[in-house]
mmCIF file of C-alpha atoms in Angstrom:
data_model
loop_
_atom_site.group_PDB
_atom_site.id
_atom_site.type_symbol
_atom_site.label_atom_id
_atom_site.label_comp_id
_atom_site.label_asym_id
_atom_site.label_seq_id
_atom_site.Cartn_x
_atom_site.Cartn_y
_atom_site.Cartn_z
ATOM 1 C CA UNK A 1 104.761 63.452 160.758
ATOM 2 C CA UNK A 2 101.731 65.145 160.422
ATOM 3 C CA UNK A 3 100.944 65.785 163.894
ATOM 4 C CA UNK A 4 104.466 67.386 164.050
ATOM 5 C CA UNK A 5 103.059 69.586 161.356
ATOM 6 C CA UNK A 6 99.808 70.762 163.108
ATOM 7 C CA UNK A 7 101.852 71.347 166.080
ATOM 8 C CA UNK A 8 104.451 73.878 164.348
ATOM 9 C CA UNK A 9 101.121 75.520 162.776
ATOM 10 C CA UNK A 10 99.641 75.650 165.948
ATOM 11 C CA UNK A 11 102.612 77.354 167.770
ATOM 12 C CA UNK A 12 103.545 80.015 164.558
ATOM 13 C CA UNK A 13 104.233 83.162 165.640
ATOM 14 C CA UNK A 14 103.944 82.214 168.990
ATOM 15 C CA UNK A 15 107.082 82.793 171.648
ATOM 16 C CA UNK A 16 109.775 80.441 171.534
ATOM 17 C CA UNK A 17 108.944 78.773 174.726
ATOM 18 C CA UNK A 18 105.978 77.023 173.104
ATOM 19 C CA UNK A 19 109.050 74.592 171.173
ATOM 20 C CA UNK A 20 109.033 72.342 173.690
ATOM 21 C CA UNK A 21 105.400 71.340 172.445
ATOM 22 C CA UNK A 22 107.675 69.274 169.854
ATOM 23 C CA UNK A 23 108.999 66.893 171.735
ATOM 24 C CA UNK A 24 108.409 63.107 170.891
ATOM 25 C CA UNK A 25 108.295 60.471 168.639
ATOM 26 C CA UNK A 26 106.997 60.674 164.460
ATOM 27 C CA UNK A 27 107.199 58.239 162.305
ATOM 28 C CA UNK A 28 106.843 58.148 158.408
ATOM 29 C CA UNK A 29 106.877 54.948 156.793
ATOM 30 C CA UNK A 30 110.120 53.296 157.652
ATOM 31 C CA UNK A 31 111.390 56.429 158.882
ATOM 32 C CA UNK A 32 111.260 57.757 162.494
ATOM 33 C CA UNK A 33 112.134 61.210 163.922
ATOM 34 C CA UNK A 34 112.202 61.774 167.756
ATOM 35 C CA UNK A 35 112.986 65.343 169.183
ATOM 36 C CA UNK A 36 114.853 64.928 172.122
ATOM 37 C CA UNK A 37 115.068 68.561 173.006
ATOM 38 C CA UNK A 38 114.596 72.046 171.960
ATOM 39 C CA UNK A 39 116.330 75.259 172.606
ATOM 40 C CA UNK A 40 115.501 77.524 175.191
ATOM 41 C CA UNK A 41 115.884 80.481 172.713
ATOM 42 C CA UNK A 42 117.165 81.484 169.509
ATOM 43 C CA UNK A 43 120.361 82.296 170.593
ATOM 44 C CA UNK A 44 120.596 79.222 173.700
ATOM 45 C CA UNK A 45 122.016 75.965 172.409
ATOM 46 C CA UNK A 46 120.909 73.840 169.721
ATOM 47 C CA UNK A 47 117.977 71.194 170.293
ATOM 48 C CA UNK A 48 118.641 67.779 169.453
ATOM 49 C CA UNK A 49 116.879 65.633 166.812
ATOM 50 C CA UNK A 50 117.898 61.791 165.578
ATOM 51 C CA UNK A 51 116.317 60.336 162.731
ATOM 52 C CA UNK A 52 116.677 56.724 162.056
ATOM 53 C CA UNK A 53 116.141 53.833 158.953
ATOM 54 C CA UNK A 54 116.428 50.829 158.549
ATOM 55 C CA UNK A 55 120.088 48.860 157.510
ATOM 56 C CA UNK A 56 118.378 47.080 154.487
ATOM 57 C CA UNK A 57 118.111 50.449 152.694
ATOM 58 C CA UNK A 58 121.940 49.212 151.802
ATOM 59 C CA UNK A 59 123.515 45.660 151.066
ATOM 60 C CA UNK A 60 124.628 44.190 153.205
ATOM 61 C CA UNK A 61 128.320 44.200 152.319
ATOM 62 C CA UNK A 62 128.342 47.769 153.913
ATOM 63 C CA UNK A 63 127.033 47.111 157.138
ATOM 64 C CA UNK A 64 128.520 43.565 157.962
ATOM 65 C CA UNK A 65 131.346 44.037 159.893
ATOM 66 C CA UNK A 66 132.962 47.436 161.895
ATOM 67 C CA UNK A 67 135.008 48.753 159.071
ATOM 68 C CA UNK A 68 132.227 48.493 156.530
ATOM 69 C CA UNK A 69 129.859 50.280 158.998
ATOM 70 C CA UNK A 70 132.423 53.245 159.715
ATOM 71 C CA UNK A 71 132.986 53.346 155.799
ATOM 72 C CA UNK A 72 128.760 53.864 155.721
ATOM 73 C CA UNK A 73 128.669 55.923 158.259
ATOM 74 C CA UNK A 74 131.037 58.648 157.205
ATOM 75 C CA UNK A 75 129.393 58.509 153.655
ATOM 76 C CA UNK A 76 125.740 58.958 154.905
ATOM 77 C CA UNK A 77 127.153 61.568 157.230
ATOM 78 C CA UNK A 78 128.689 63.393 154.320
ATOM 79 C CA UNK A 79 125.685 63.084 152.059
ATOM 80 C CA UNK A 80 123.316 64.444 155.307
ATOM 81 C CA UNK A 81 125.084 67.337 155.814
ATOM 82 C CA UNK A 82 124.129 69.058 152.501
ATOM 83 C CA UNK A 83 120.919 69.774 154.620
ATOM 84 C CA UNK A 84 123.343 72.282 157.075
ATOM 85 C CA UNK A 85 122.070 75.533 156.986
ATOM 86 C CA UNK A 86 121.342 78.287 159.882
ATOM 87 C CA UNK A 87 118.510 76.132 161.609
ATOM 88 C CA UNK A 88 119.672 72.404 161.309
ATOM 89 C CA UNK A 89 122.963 71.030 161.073
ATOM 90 C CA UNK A 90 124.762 67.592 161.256
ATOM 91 C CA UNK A 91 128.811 67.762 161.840
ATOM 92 C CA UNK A 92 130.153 66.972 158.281
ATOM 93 C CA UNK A 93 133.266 63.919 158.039
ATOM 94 C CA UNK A 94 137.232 64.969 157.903
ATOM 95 C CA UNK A 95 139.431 63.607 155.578
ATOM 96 C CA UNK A 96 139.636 60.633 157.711
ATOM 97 C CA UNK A 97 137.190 57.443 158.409
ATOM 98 C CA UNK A 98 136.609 56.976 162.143
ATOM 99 C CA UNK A 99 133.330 55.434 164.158
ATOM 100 C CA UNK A 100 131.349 58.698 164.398
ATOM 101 C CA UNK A 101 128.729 59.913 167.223
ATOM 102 C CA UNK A 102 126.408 61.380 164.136
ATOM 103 C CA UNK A 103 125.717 58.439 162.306
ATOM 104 C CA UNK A 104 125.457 55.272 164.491
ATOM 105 C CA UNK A 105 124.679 52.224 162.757
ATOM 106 C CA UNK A 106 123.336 49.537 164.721
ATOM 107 C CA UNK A 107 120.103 47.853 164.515
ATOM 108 C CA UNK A 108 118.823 50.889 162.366
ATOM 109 C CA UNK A 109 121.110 53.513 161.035
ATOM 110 C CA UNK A 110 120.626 56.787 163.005
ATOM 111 C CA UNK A 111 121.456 60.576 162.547
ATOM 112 C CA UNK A 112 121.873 63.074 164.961
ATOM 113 C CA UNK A 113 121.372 66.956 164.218
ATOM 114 C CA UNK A 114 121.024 69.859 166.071
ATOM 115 C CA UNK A 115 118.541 72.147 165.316
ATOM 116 C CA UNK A 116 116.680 75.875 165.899
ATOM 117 C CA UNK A 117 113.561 76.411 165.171
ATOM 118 C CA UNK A 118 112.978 79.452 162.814
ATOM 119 C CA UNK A 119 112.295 82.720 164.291
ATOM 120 C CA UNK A 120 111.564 86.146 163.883
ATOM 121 C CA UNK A 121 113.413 87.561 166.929
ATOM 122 C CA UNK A 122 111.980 85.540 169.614
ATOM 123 C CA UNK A 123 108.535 84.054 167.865
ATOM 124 C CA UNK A 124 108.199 80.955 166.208
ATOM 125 C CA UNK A 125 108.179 81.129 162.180
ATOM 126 C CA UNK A 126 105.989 77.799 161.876
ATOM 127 C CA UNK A 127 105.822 78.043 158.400
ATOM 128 C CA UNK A 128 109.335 77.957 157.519
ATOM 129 C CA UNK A 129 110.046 75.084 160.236
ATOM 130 C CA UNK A 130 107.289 72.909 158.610
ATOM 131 C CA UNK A 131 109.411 73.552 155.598
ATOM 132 C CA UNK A 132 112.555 72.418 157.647
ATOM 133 C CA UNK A 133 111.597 69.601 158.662
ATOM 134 C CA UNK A 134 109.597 68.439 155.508
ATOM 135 C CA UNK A 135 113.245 68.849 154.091
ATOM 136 C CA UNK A 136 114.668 66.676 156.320
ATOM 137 C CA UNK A 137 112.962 63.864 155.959
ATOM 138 C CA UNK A 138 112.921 63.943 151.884
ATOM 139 C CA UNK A 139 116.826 64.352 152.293
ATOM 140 C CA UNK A 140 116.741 61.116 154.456
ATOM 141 C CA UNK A 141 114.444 59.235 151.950
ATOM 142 C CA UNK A 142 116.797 60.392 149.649
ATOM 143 C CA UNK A 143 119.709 58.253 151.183
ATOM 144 C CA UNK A 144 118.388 54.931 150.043
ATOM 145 C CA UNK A 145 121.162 53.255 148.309
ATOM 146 C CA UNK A 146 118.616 52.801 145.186
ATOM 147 C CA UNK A 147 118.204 56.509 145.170
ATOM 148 C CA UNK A 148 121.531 57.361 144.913
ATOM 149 C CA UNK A 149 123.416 58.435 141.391
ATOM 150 C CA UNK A 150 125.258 56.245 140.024
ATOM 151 C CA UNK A 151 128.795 58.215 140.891
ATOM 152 C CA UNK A 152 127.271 58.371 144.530
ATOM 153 C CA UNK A 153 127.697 54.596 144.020
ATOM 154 C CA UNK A 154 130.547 54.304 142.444
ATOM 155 C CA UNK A 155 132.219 56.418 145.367
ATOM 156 C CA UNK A 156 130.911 54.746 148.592
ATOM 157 C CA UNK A 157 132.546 51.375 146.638
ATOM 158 C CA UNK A 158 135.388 53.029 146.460
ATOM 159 C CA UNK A 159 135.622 54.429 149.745
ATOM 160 C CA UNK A 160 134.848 50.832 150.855
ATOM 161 C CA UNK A 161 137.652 49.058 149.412
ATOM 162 C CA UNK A 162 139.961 52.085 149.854
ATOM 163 C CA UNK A 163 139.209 51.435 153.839
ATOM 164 C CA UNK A 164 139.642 47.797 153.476
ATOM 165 C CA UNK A 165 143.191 47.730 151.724
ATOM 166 C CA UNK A 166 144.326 49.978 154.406
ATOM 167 C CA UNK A 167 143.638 47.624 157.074
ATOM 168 C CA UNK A 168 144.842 45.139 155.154
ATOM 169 C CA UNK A 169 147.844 46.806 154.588
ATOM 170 C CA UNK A 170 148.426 47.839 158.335
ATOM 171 C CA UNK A 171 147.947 44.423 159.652
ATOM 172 C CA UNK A 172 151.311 43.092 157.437
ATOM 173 C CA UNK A 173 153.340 46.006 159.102
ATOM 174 C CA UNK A 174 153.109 42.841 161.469
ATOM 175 C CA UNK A 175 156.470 43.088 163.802
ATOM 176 C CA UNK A 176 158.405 44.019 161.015
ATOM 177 C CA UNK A 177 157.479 47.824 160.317
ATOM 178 C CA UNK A 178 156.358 50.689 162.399
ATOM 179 C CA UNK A 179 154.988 52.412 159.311
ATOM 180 C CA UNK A 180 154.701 52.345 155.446
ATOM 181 C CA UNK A 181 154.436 55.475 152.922
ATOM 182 C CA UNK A 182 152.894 54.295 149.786
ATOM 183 C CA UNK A 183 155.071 55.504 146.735
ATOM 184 C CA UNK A 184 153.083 58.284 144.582
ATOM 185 C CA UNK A 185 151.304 59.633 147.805
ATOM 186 C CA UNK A 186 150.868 63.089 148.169
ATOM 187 C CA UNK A 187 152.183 64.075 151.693
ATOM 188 C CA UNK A 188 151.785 68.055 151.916
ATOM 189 C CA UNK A 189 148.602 69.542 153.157
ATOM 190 C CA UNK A 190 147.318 72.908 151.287
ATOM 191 C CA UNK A 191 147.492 75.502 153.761
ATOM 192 C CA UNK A 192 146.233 75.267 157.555
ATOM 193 C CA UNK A 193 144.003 72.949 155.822
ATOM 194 C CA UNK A 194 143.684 68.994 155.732
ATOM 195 C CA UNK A 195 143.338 68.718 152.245
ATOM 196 C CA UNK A 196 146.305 67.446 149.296
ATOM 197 C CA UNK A 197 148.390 70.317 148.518
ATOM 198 C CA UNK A 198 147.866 70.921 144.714
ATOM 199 C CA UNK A 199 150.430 70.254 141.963
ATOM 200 C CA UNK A 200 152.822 68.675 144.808
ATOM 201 C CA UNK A 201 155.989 66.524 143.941
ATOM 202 C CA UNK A 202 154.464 62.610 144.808
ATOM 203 C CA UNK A 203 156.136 60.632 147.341
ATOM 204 C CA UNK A 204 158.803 58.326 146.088
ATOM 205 C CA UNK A 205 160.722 55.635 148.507
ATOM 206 C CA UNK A 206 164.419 55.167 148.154
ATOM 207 C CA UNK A 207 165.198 52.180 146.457
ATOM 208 C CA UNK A 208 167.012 50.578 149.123
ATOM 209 C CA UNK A 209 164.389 51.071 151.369
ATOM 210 C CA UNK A 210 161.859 50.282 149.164
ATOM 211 C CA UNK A 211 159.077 47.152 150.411
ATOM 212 C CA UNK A 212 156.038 45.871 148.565
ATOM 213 C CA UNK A 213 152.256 44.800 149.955
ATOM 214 C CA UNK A 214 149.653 42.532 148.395
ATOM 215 C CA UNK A 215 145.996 44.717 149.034
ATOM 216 C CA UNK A 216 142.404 43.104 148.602
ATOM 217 C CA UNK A 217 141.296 45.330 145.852
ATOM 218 C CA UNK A 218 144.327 47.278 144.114
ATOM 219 C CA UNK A 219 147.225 44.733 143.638
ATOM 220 C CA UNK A 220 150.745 45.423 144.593
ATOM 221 C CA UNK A 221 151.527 48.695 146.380
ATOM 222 C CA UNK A 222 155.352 49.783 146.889
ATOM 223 C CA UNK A 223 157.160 51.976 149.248
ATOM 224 C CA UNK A 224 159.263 53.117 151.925
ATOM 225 C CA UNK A 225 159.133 50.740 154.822
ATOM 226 C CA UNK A 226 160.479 51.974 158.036
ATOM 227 C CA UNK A 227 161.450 49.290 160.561
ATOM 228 C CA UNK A 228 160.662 48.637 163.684
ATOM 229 C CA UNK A 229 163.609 48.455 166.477
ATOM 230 C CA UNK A 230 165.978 50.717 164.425
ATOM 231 C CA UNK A 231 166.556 54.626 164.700
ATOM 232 C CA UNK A 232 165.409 56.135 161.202
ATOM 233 C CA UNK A 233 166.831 59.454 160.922
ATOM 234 C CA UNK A 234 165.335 62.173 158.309
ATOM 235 C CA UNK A 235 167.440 64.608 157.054
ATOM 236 C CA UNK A 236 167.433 67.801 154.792
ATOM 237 C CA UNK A 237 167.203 71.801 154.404
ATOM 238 C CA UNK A 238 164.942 73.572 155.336
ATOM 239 C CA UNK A 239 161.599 73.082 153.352
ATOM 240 C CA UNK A 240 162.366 70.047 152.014
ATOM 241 C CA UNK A 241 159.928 67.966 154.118
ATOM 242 C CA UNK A 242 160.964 66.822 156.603
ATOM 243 C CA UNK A 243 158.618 67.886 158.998
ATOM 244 C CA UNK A 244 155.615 66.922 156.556
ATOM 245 C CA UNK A 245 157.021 63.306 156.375
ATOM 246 C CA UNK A 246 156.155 63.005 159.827
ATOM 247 C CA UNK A 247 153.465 64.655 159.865
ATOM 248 C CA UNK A 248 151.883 62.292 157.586
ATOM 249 C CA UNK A 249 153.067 59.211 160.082
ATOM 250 C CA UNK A 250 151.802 60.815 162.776
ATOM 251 C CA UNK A 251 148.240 60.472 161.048
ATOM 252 C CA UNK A 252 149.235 56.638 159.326
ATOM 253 C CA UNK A 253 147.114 54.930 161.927
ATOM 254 C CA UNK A 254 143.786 56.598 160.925
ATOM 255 C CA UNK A 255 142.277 55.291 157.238
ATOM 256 C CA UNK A 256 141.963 58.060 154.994
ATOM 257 C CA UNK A 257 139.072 58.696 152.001
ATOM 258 C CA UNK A 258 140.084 58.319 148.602
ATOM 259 C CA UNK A 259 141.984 61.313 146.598
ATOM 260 C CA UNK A 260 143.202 62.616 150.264
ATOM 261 C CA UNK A 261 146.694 61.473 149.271
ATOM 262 C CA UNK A 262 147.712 60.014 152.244
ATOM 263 C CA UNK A 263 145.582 56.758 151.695
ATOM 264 C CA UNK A 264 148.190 54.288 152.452
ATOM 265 C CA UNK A 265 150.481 56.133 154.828
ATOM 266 C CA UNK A 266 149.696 53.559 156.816
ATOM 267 C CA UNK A 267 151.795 52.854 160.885
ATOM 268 C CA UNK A 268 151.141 50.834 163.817
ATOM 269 C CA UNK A 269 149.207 51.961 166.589
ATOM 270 C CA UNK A 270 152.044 51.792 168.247
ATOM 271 C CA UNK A 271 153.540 55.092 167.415
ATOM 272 C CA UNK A 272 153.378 58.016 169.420
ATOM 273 C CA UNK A 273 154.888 61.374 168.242
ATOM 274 C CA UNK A 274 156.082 63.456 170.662
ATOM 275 C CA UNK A 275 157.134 67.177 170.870
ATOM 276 C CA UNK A 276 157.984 69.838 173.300
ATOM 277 C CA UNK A 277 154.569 71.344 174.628
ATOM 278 C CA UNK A 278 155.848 74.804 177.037
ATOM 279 C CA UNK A 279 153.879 74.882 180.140
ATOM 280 C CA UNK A 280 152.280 71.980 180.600
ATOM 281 C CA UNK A 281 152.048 70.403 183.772
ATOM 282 C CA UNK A 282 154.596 67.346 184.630
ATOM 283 C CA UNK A 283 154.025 65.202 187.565
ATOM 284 C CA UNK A 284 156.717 62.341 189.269
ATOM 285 C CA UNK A 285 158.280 61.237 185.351
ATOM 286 C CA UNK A 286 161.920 60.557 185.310
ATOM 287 C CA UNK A 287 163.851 62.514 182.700
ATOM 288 C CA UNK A 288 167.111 62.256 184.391
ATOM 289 C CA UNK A 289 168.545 60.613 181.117
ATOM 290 C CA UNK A 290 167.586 64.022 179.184
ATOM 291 C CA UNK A 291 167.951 66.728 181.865
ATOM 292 C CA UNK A 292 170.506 66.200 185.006
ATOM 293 C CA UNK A 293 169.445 69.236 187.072
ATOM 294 C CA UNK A 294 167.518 72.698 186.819
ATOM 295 C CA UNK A 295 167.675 75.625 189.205
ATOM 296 C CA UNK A 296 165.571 74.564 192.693
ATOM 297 C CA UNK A 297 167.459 71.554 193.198
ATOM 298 C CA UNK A 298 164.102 68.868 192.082
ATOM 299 C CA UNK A 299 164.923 65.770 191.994
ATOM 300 C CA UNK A 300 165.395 64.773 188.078
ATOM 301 C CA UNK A 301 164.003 61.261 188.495
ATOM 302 C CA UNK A 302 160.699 62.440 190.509
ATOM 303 C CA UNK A 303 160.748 65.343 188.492
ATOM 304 C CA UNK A 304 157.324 67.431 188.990
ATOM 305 C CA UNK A 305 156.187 70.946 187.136
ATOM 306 C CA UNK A 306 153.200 73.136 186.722
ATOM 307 C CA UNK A 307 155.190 75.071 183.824
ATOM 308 C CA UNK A 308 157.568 72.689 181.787
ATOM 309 C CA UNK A 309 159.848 74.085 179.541
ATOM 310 C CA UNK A 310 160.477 73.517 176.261
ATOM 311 C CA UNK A 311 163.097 70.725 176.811
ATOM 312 C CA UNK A 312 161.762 69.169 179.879
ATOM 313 C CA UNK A 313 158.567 68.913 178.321
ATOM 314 C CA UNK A 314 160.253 66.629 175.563
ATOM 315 C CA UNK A 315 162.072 64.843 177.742
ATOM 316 C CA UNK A 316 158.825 64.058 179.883
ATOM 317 C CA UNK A 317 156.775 63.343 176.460
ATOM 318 C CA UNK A 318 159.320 60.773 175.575
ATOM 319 C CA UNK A 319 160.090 59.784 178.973
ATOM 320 C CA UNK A 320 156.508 58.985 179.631
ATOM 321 C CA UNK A 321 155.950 57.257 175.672
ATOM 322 C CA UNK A 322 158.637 54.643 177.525
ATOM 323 C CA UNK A 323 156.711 53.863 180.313
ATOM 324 C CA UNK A 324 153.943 52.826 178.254
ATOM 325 C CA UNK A 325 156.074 50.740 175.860
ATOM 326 C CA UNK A 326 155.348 52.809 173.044
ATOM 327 C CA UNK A 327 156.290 50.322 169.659
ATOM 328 C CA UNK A 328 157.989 53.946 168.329
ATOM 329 C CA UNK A 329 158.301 57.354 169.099
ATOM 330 C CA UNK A 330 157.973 59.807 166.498
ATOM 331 C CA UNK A 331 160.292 63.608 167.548
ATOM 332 C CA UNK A 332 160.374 66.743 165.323
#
């Protein structure tokens, strides 16, 4: 690290150009830090920069098998990007757990940020970028799992065996259900955002409909199970949920973070939701079972558009969810 230091006060104030002195390899302690690029200019894309530690900074139980490791991943993510600011940034996690591209965990856990390096119009500020980087690796030191607060802890546990009893869960849906909605979940969103929709009315199964699942970690969980092989039909007014019931399938095959609300909404991979989508392009799908003719005379079991309509485009999306033996189709 410290010849990336002399470097940035070798290049302050000078133009931007001279950032491409940076590039390489520094290491500090178990730590090491390799610019891969650097912007052209303040205002040209960001530079990349991946910093990597070792795995044994955690136990082992959260990097020993592809759940655990996307579970780890999305927390360390989360943690590093408290660091975003104008001149360094790491994409933050959703309310969902997938394998990210930021944090890859493999032989040594490794985070990816892009960067600028700070300027005053178009010369270098090496003063503040020492300062930048010094930050970033004191943030990444500050990752080890015996660093970390006690509720830091606490959480990435929890997010752990929140994951876990998901898949669990999903894997009894088994050829019986398509999808499960956990009673007591919270289904609406608030806003245009992701998040739980505050003070909303919990999720509660009918009673004939009602099925139960063993988890690893949180006992018995009950709630509506919708079978496969059968037409389940929602019904209701307007604003009365429908719409947000389906919603939340449409999202039951990702594994959600605890509190989201939607933790065990869980479905099948299986399920595809379609919808009508006006003016996209359709190419040789049959919807002769929907649609038996339209103006030009095309043949409705070749049927080809550059500018579907509303209906036509349904008919293709569930047309097409057929031909790829879809275990259910989700429609609005």
């Amino acid at each position: 690290m410290q010849k990336l230091l002399r470097t940035l006060g070798r290049i302050d104030g000078k133009y931007y150009k001279a950032c491409e002195d940076l590039v390489g390899i520094y290491k500090q302690n178990e730590i090491e830090m390799e610019i891969l690029s650097y912007p052209k200019d303040p205002f040209a894309p960001a530079g990349r920069i991946t910093v990597s530690f070792p795995k044994k900074w955690y136990p082992l139980n959260f990097h020993k098998d592809k759940i655990s490791r996307n579970v780890l991943a999305h927390f360390i993510s989360m943690k590093a990007s408290n660091i975003n600011s104008r001149w360094i940034k790491i994409y933050p996690p959703t309310n969902v757990v997938l394998e990210r591209t930021n944090c890859v965990i493999s032989k040594r856990i490794e985070l990816r940020f892009d960067y600028h390096v700070p300027s005053k119009g178009r010369k270098i500020l090496g003063r503040q970028a020492k300062d930048m980087f010094i930050h970033l690796i004191e943030m990444v030191e500050n990752l080890k799992y015996d660093r970390l607060n006690e509720d830091d802890k606490k959480y990435l546990l929890k997010l752990l065996y929140t994951v876990e009893d998901e898949e669990y869960v999903r894997k009894q849906l088994g050829k019986e259900y398509i999808a499960f909605i956990a009673n007591n979940s919270i289904l609406p969103r608030e806003g245009n955002s992701r998040k739980p929709m505050v003070n909303a009315k919990p999720f509660i199964s009918p009673k004939d409909l009602e099925v139960e699942f063993e988890t690893k970690h949180s006992g018995t969980i009950k709630g509506l199970g919708i079978e496969k092989n059968k037409f389940t039909v929602i019904t209701g007014a307007n604003y009365h949920g429908k719409s947000t019931v389906l919603d939340a399938i449409a999202y039951g095959h990702y594994n959600h973070v605890p509190g989201d609300g939607r933790e065990f909404v869980l479905t099948s991979e299986e399920l595809v939701f379609t919808n009508k989508e006006n003016r996209r392009i359709i190419n040789n799908v049959d919807i002769s079972q929907f649609v038996s003719s339209v103006p030009g005379g095309t043949d409705m079991k070749k049927f080809y558009t550059l500018s579907a309509s509303g209906s036509t485009s349904q008919a293709a999306a569930i047309s097409e969810a057929l031909e790829n033996r879809a275990g259910g189709i989700l429609i609005d």
